[in-house]
Short mmCIF file of C-alpha atoms and ligand atoms in Angstrom, two decimals:
data_model
loop_
_atom_site.label_atom_id
_atom_site.label_comp_id
_atom_site.label_asym_id
_atom_site.label_seq_id
_atom_site.Cartn_x
_atom_site.Cartn_y
_atom_site.Cartn_z
CA MET V 1 -70.91 -39.61 52.21
CA TYR V 2 -69.65 -42.32 55.00
CA THR V 3 -72.20 -44.32 56.78
CA LEU V 4 -71.75 -46.54 59.54
CA ALA V 5 -74.33 -49.20 59.42
CA VAL V 6 -75.37 -51.76 62.67
CA GLU V 7 -77.27 -54.76 62.46
CA THR V 8 -78.16 -56.84 65.25
CA SER V 9 -81.24 -58.32 64.45
CA CYS V 10 -81.03 -62.01 64.88
CA ASP V 11 -77.57 -64.19 65.72
CA ASP V 12 -75.07 -61.96 63.36
CA THR V 13 -73.39 -59.01 65.34
CA SER V 14 -72.32 -56.85 62.19
CA ALA V 15 -71.07 -53.35 61.51
CA ALA V 16 -70.05 -51.72 58.21
CA VAL V 17 -68.55 -48.81 56.57
CA VAL V 18 -70.34 -47.81 53.21
CA GLU V 19 -69.42 -44.85 51.13
CA ASN V 20 -72.30 -43.30 49.19
CA GLY V 21 -74.51 -46.34 49.69
CA THR V 22 -72.85 -48.84 47.36
CA ARG V 23 -69.04 -48.78 47.99
CA VAL V 24 -68.57 -50.99 51.22
CA LEU V 25 -65.21 -50.10 52.99
CA SER V 26 -65.79 -52.52 55.52
CA ASN V 27 -68.17 -55.33 56.63
CA ILE V 28 -67.17 -57.17 59.97
CA ILE V 29 -69.40 -60.16 60.81
CA SER V 30 -69.34 -62.06 64.19
CA SER V 31 -71.53 -64.99 63.93
CA GLN V 32 -72.75 -66.63 67.05
CA VAL V 33 -73.59 -69.94 65.29
CA LYS V 34 -71.49 -71.85 67.62
CA ASP V 35 -73.26 -70.63 70.74
CA HIS V 36 -76.67 -71.67 69.49
CA ARG V 37 -75.89 -74.91 67.59
CA ARG V 38 -76.32 -77.09 70.83
CA PHE V 39 -79.79 -75.73 71.06
CA GLY V 40 -80.62 -76.31 67.44
CA GLY V 41 -81.80 -72.69 67.02
CA VAL V 42 -81.20 -69.32 68.00
CA VAL V 43 -81.90 -68.67 72.12
CA PRO V 44 -83.16 -65.17 71.79
CA GLU V 45 -81.58 -64.14 75.50
CA ILE V 46 -78.13 -65.63 74.54
CA ALA V 47 -78.59 -63.66 71.21
CA SER V 48 -78.86 -60.46 73.25
CA ARG V 49 -75.91 -60.84 75.45
CA LYS V 50 -73.82 -61.85 72.58
CA HIS V 51 -74.48 -58.84 70.74
CA LEU V 52 -73.98 -56.61 74.01
CA GLU V 53 -70.36 -58.39 74.13
CA ASN V 54 -69.91 -58.16 70.36
CA THR V 55 -71.24 -54.71 69.10
CA PRO V 56 -68.31 -52.35 70.27
CA LEU V 57 -66.15 -54.82 68.82
CA VAL V 58 -67.40 -55.06 65.26
CA ILE V 59 -67.82 -51.19 64.82
CA LYS V 60 -64.19 -51.02 65.98
CA ALA V 61 -63.20 -53.12 63.66
CA ALA V 62 -65.25 -51.63 61.09
CA MET V 63 -63.99 -48.29 61.45
CA GLU V 64 -60.32 -49.74 61.51
CA GLU V 65 -60.57 -51.57 57.97
CA ALA V 66 -62.16 -48.62 56.62
CA ARG V 67 -59.49 -46.19 57.92
CA LEU V 68 -61.56 -43.42 58.95
CA GLU V 69 -62.06 -41.66 62.23
CA PHE V 70 -65.38 -41.49 63.73
CA ARG V 71 -65.65 -37.62 63.14
CA GLU V 72 -65.54 -38.40 59.45
CA LEU V 73 -68.83 -40.32 59.52
CA GLU V 74 -71.96 -38.35 58.28
CA THR V 75 -74.58 -40.57 59.12
CA ILE V 76 -75.42 -43.88 61.38
CA ALA V 77 -77.64 -46.65 59.96
CA VAL V 78 -79.19 -49.40 61.86
CA THR V 79 -81.82 -52.32 61.75
CA TYR V 80 -84.99 -51.26 63.76
CA GLY V 81 -87.15 -54.74 62.51
CA PRO V 82 -88.08 -57.22 61.99
CA GLY V 83 -86.13 -59.43 64.19
CA LEU V 84 -85.69 -60.31 67.95
CA VAL V 85 -86.68 -57.57 70.23
CA GLY V 86 -83.78 -58.02 72.66
CA ALA V 87 -81.32 -58.27 69.80
CA LEU V 88 -82.50 -55.29 67.85
CA LEU V 89 -82.34 -53.13 70.75
CA VAL V 90 -78.74 -53.61 71.57
CA GLY V 91 -78.02 -52.42 68.11
CA LEU V 92 -80.33 -49.79 68.03
CA SER V 93 -79.32 -48.23 71.39
CA THR V 94 -75.77 -48.43 70.31
CA ALA V 95 -76.39 -46.58 66.89
CA LYS V 96 -78.76 -43.69 68.91
CA ALA V 97 -76.09 -43.14 71.31
CA MET V 98 -73.50 -42.75 68.60
CA ALA V 99 -75.82 -40.67 66.33
CA TYR V 100 -76.10 -38.42 69.62
CA ALA V 101 -72.55 -38.20 70.82
CA LEU V 102 -71.30 -37.24 67.17
CA ASP V 103 -74.42 -35.27 66.22
CA ILE V 104 -75.31 -36.54 63.08
CA PRO V 105 -78.30 -38.15 61.48
CA LEU V 106 -79.69 -41.30 62.33
CA VAL V 107 -81.53 -43.65 59.54
CA GLY V 108 -83.57 -46.68 61.03
CA VAL V 109 -83.90 -49.53 58.34
CA ASN V 110 -86.64 -52.44 57.89
CA HIS V 111 -84.24 -55.42 57.76
CA ILE V 112 -86.09 -57.11 54.76
CA LEU V 113 -85.05 -54.30 52.59
CA GLY V 114 -81.79 -54.14 53.84
CA HIS V 115 -81.78 -57.73 52.08
CA LEU V 116 -83.10 -56.39 48.76
CA TYR V 117 -80.64 -53.50 48.65
CA ALA V 118 -77.77 -55.87 49.06
CA ALA V 119 -78.23 -56.27 45.28
CA PHE V 120 -77.35 -52.96 44.68
CA ILE V 121 -73.86 -53.15 46.26
CA ASP V 122 -71.43 -53.68 43.35
CA HIS V 123 -74.12 -53.73 40.77
CA ASP V 124 -73.83 -50.23 39.44
CA GLY V 125 -76.23 -50.44 36.74
CA LEU V 126 -79.45 -51.83 38.86
CA GLU V 127 -82.32 -49.23 38.98
CA PRO V 128 -85.84 -49.87 39.77
CA PRO V 129 -88.50 -50.72 38.79
CA LEU V 130 -88.09 -54.61 39.72
CA VAL V 131 -89.39 -57.46 41.34
CA ALA V 132 -87.54 -58.73 44.40
CA LEU V 133 -87.60 -62.24 46.01
CA VAL V 134 -86.18 -61.83 49.80
CA VAL V 135 -85.94 -65.37 50.91
CA SER V 136 -84.45 -66.13 54.11
CA GLY V 137 -84.88 -67.68 57.55
CA GLY V 138 -87.37 -65.43 58.59
CA HIS V 139 -89.23 -64.26 55.36
CA THR V 140 -89.91 -65.29 51.94
CA THR V 141 -91.41 -62.48 50.20
CA LEU V 142 -92.07 -61.07 46.78
CA VAL V 143 -91.59 -57.23 46.27
CA HIS V 144 -92.65 -55.00 43.64
CA MET V 145 -90.32 -52.20 43.93
CA GLN V 146 -91.48 -49.25 41.50
CA ASP V 147 -88.75 -46.90 42.75
CA HIS V 148 -86.87 -46.10 45.75
CA GLY V 149 -89.12 -45.85 48.42
CA GLN V 150 -92.10 -47.43 46.38
CA PHE V 151 -92.71 -51.05 47.32
CA ARG V 152 -95.92 -53.31 46.90
CA VAL V 153 -95.97 -56.65 48.52
CA LEU V 154 -96.77 -59.38 45.86
CA GLY V 155 -96.70 -62.46 48.28
CA ARG V 156 -95.37 -63.92 51.30
CA THR V 157 -95.41 -67.05 53.29
CA ARG V 158 -98.21 -67.85 55.13
CA ASP V 159 -96.52 -70.25 57.21
CA ASP V 160 -92.57 -71.08 57.49
CA ALA V 161 -89.88 -69.06 55.83
CA ALA V 162 -88.13 -71.04 53.02
CA GLY V 163 -84.96 -70.99 55.26
CA GLU V 164 -86.79 -71.92 58.38
CA ALA V 165 -88.02 -75.12 56.27
CA PHE V 166 -84.11 -75.69 55.46
CA ASP V 167 -83.33 -75.13 59.06
CA LYS V 168 -86.07 -77.66 60.40
CA VAL V 169 -85.62 -80.58 57.82
CA ALA V 170 -81.97 -80.09 58.72
CA ARG V 171 -82.52 -80.62 62.58
CA ALA V 172 -85.01 -83.17 62.17
CA ILE V 173 -82.23 -85.44 60.03
CA GLY V 174 -79.41 -84.63 62.18
CA LEU V 175 -77.60 -82.24 59.98
CA GLY V 176 -77.65 -79.31 62.65
CA TYR V 177 -78.06 -75.70 62.54
CA PRO V 178 -78.25 -73.49 60.62
CA GLY V 179 -79.66 -76.02 58.00
CA GLY V 180 -79.28 -74.39 54.61
CA PRO V 181 -75.47 -75.11 53.95
CA PRO V 182 -75.25 -78.62 55.03
CA VAL V 183 -78.70 -79.59 53.27
CA GLU V 184 -77.29 -77.96 50.14
CA ASN V 185 -74.00 -79.77 50.64
CA MET V 186 -75.46 -83.23 51.02
CA ALA V 187 -78.01 -82.61 48.24
CA ARG V 188 -75.08 -82.07 45.94
CA SER V 189 -74.51 -85.75 45.41
CA GLY V 190 -78.41 -86.62 45.51
CA ASN V 191 -80.76 -87.30 43.00
CA PRO V 192 -83.71 -84.40 42.91
CA GLN V 193 -86.18 -86.72 41.46
CA ALA V 194 -85.74 -89.35 43.94
CA PHE V 195 -88.92 -88.37 46.19
CA SER V 196 -91.85 -86.79 44.75
CA PHE V 197 -92.52 -84.18 47.77
CA PRO V 198 -95.55 -82.19 47.70
CA ARG V 199 -95.39 -78.36 46.11
CA SER V 200 -97.75 -76.40 47.34
CA TRP V 201 -99.20 -73.71 44.76
CA LEU V 202 -102.10 -72.51 47.09
CA GLU V 203 -105.05 -70.80 45.04
CA GLU V 204 -104.65 -70.26 41.22
CA GLY V 205 -103.28 -66.88 40.90
CA SER V 206 -101.67 -66.60 44.69
CA LEU V 207 -98.10 -65.37 45.04
CA ASP V 208 -98.02 -66.55 48.67
CA PHE V 209 -95.82 -69.42 49.87
CA SER V 210 -96.38 -72.19 52.25
CA PHE V 211 -93.55 -74.61 52.96
CA SER V 212 -94.67 -76.23 56.19
CA GLY V 213 -96.52 -79.14 54.38
CA LEU V 214 -93.17 -79.82 52.36
CA LYS V 215 -91.16 -79.69 55.60
CA THR V 216 -93.72 -82.39 57.33
CA ALA V 217 -93.56 -84.49 54.44
CA VAL V 218 -89.88 -84.61 54.25
CA VAL V 219 -89.45 -85.07 58.15
CA ASN V 220 -92.48 -88.11 58.46
CA ASN V 221 -90.79 -89.67 55.31
CA TYR V 222 -87.31 -89.83 57.16
CA GLN V 223 -89.19 -90.88 60.74
CA ARG V 224 -90.94 -93.63 58.84
CA SER V 225 -87.85 -95.28 57.23
CA LEU V 226 -86.28 -95.07 60.71
CA GLN V 227 -89.25 -96.65 62.31
CA LYS V 228 -89.11 -99.50 59.50
CA GLY V 229 -85.36 -99.85 60.17
CA GLU V 230 -85.20 -99.13 56.45
CA PRO V 231 -81.94 -97.17 55.64
CA VAL V 232 -82.41 -93.43 54.44
CA HIS V 233 -80.57 -92.06 51.35
CA ILE V 234 -79.92 -88.66 52.83
CA PRO V 235 -78.48 -87.13 49.82
CA ASP V 236 -81.60 -88.13 47.71
CA LEU V 237 -83.76 -86.84 50.50
CA THR V 238 -82.19 -83.52 50.61
CA ALA V 239 -81.70 -83.29 46.91
CA SER V 240 -85.40 -84.00 46.47
CA PHE V 241 -86.58 -81.39 49.36
CA GLN V 242 -84.36 -78.50 48.11
CA GLN V 243 -85.80 -79.20 44.45
CA ALA V 244 -89.26 -78.67 45.74
CA VAL V 245 -88.42 -75.52 47.48
CA VAL V 246 -86.73 -74.28 44.36
CA GLU V 247 -89.27 -75.06 42.02
CA VAL V 248 -92.07 -73.16 43.86
CA LEU V 249 -89.67 -70.06 44.51
CA MET V 250 -88.97 -70.07 40.79
CA GLU V 251 -92.43 -70.41 39.56
CA LYS V 252 -93.96 -67.91 41.65
CA THR V 253 -91.28 -65.67 41.53
CA PHE V 254 -91.44 -65.46 37.72
CA ALA V 255 -95.24 -65.57 37.80
CA ALA V 256 -94.70 -62.24 39.85
CA VAL V 257 -92.44 -60.91 37.37
CA ARG V 258 -94.72 -60.98 34.60
CA LEU V 259 -97.48 -59.66 36.77
CA ALA V 260 -95.43 -56.59 37.60
CA GLY V 261 -94.12 -56.27 33.59
CA ALA V 262 -90.72 -56.28 35.32
CA LYS V 263 -87.56 -56.64 33.13
CA ARG V 264 -85.24 -57.11 36.38
CA LEU V 265 -85.37 -59.55 39.09
CA VAL V 266 -83.72 -59.63 42.62
CA LEU V 267 -82.96 -62.55 44.52
CA ALA V 268 -81.70 -61.67 47.95
CA GLY V 269 -81.82 -62.99 51.40
CA GLY V 270 -79.74 -65.87 53.03
CA VAL V 271 -81.36 -68.65 51.08
CA ALA V 272 -80.00 -66.42 48.04
CA ALA V 273 -76.76 -68.08 49.03
CA ASN V 274 -77.97 -71.48 47.53
CA GLY V 275 -76.36 -72.49 44.63
CA CYS V 276 -79.24 -74.46 43.02
CA LEU V 277 -81.55 -71.37 43.60
CA ARG V 278 -79.16 -68.95 42.29
CA ARG V 279 -78.49 -71.30 39.19
CA CYS V 280 -82.09 -71.81 38.24
CA ILE V 281 -83.36 -68.35 38.73
CA ALA V 282 -80.32 -67.04 36.51
CA GLY V 283 -81.26 -70.09 33.74
CA ARG V 284 -84.71 -69.09 33.99
CA GLY V 285 -83.93 -65.44 33.80
CA LEU V 286 -81.93 -65.97 30.29
CA GLU V 287 -84.69 -67.88 29.09
CA GLU V 288 -87.34 -65.02 29.51
CA GLY V 289 -85.40 -62.00 29.05
CA VAL V 290 -85.27 -61.06 32.41
CA GLU V 291 -82.00 -59.40 34.36
CA VAL V 292 -81.24 -61.67 37.35
CA TYR V 293 -79.38 -59.72 40.32
CA VAL V 294 -78.17 -61.57 42.94
CA PRO V 295 -75.82 -60.37 45.95
CA GLU V 296 -72.38 -62.14 46.60
CA PRO V 297 -73.14 -64.84 49.24
CA VAL V 298 -71.56 -62.57 51.85
CA TYR V 299 -74.34 -59.94 51.28
CA CYS V 300 -77.01 -62.61 51.21
CA THR V 301 -76.77 -63.49 54.69
CA ASP V 302 -77.19 -60.75 57.32
CA ASN V 303 -74.79 -58.13 57.39
CA ALA V 304 -74.51 -54.55 58.15
CA ALA V 305 -73.24 -53.65 54.35
CA MET V 306 -76.78 -54.12 52.74
CA ILE V 307 -78.51 -51.96 55.76
CA GLY V 308 -75.91 -49.13 55.17
CA CYS V 309 -76.77 -49.48 51.28
CA ALA V 310 -80.52 -49.31 51.91
CA SER V 311 -80.03 -45.98 54.51
CA TYR V 312 -78.22 -44.18 51.82
CA TYR V 313 -81.11 -44.13 49.53
CA GLN V 314 -83.63 -43.40 52.36
CA TYR V 315 -81.32 -40.59 53.38
CA CYS V 316 -81.40 -39.11 50.20
CA ARG V 317 -85.01 -38.82 50.18
CA GLY V 318 -84.76 -37.32 53.43
CA ASP V 319 -85.55 -39.96 55.89
CA ARG V 320 -84.28 -39.28 59.43
CA ALA V 321 -84.79 -41.17 62.48
CA THR V 322 -85.23 -39.51 65.77
CA LEU V 323 -83.94 -40.53 69.13
CA SER V 324 -87.24 -42.32 70.19
CA LEU V 325 -87.04 -44.68 67.17
CA ASN V 326 -87.82 -47.90 68.72
CA ALA V 327 -87.48 -51.87 68.00
CA VAL V 328 -90.54 -53.12 65.77
CA PRO V 329 -90.01 -56.96 66.11
CA GLY V 330 -93.03 -57.74 63.67
CA LEU V 331 -92.18 -54.78 61.11
CA THR V 332 -93.48 -55.49 57.71
CA LEU V 333 -92.76 -53.86 54.39
O1 KG4 C 1 -80.65 -63.56 55.84
P1 KG4 C 1 -80.32 -64.58 56.63
O2 KG4 C 1 -78.92 -64.62 57.15
O3 KG4 C 1 -81.51 -64.37 58.27
C1 KG4 C 1 -82.36 -64.13 58.39
O4 KG4 C 1 -82.74 -63.01 58.10
O5 KG4 C 1 -83.57 -65.07 58.56
O6 KG4 C 1 -80.82 -66.21 56.36
C2 KG4 C 1 -80.64 -67.21 57.11
C3 KG4 C 1 -81.27 -68.36 56.54
C4 KG4 C 1 -81.09 -69.59 57.53
O7 KG4 C 1 -82.44 -70.35 57.32
C5 KG4 C 1 -80.12 -70.75 56.41
O8 KG4 C 1 -80.30 -71.69 56.62
C6 KG4 C 1 -80.56 -69.98 55.23
O9 KG4 C 1 -80.57 -68.69 55.27
N1 KG4 C 1 -79.41 -70.38 54.45
C7 KG4 C 1 -79.58 -71.17 53.21
C8 KG4 C 1 -78.12 -71.38 52.80
N2 KG4 C 1 -77.52 -70.48 53.64
C9 KG4 C 1 -78.11 -69.64 54.39
N3 KG4 C 1 -80.49 -71.91 52.82
C10 KG4 C 1 -80.17 -72.66 51.72
N4 KG4 C 1 -79.53 -72.88 51.12
C11 KG4 C 1 -77.75 -72.02 51.65
N5 KG4 C 1 -76.73 -72.35 50.67
ZN1 ZN C 2 -82.11 -61.60 57.30
#
């Protein structure tokens, strides 16, 4: 079954063709990073306008790369939330128009679930039950997936998402946007023990997260040094910040795995592209006898292939959206 998937929830315009959920025939991503960089973050109005320009182009490119005609498609999948409302509406309107014109079913996908399902691409053996940590610029969520379609949220962030903390720290210390990759690069040559930044564990047993105190501690430390005219060792600062984020994510994730009695763990979302997090979680998985599944980096950050994958499992359970499907910016699991 061939699915055309469309993803426009934030600042990446993406279209993919996916066969039977997990075989990706094409996955075209048009990044808007250069359009937003000088503003230090995503400007919603610019994002919507760029999606309008780029959506037809990425769809055309995805169909060409997959060597398919539109009439060979069997379903259209689209992200309908969470995300920026104007951005979501561009992909949603396009997908609805295509489903109507081609007279094929439309499936609406929750972006957070899309991130989780990215782990099913190229991992044939992966099956629920499992625990997933979905960690991106907008979300830090621990999910117990009992079966396809059966999800229980075990914890989520109470303030900044982990990726948001990377982005805000990077902006404050002049590393630009998005912050994850340059912070990771800097941290490679730094000492993660150089600064003892706070780890927020919250109440005993809580699987929720809080990263805003850590972010503020890093930014204050940097600004204090500047005011005193002292040099700041950016590699040490970023390595210590990254270490604090990774430690909290890892401890809470394995606490969730124990609580759920899970034997499989999925790490997904943009921050899952972080090499330090990937290595630490994989190492701990080995120690604790838990199978760890992490998508390829290209399927960690926003992409339409993950939306096509999630939609397939929804479609198989009979999930169909009507043409009245609307964007839901604050959609949760
Ligand atoms: O999943 P994604 O593309 O978009 C959202 O749904 O938010 O994630 C983007 C986030 C950004 O905050 C970015 O800084 C972060 O993922 N990110 C990383 C890395 N690559 C991307 N964070 C840490 N290390 C990375 N290598
Ligand atoms: Zn995302």
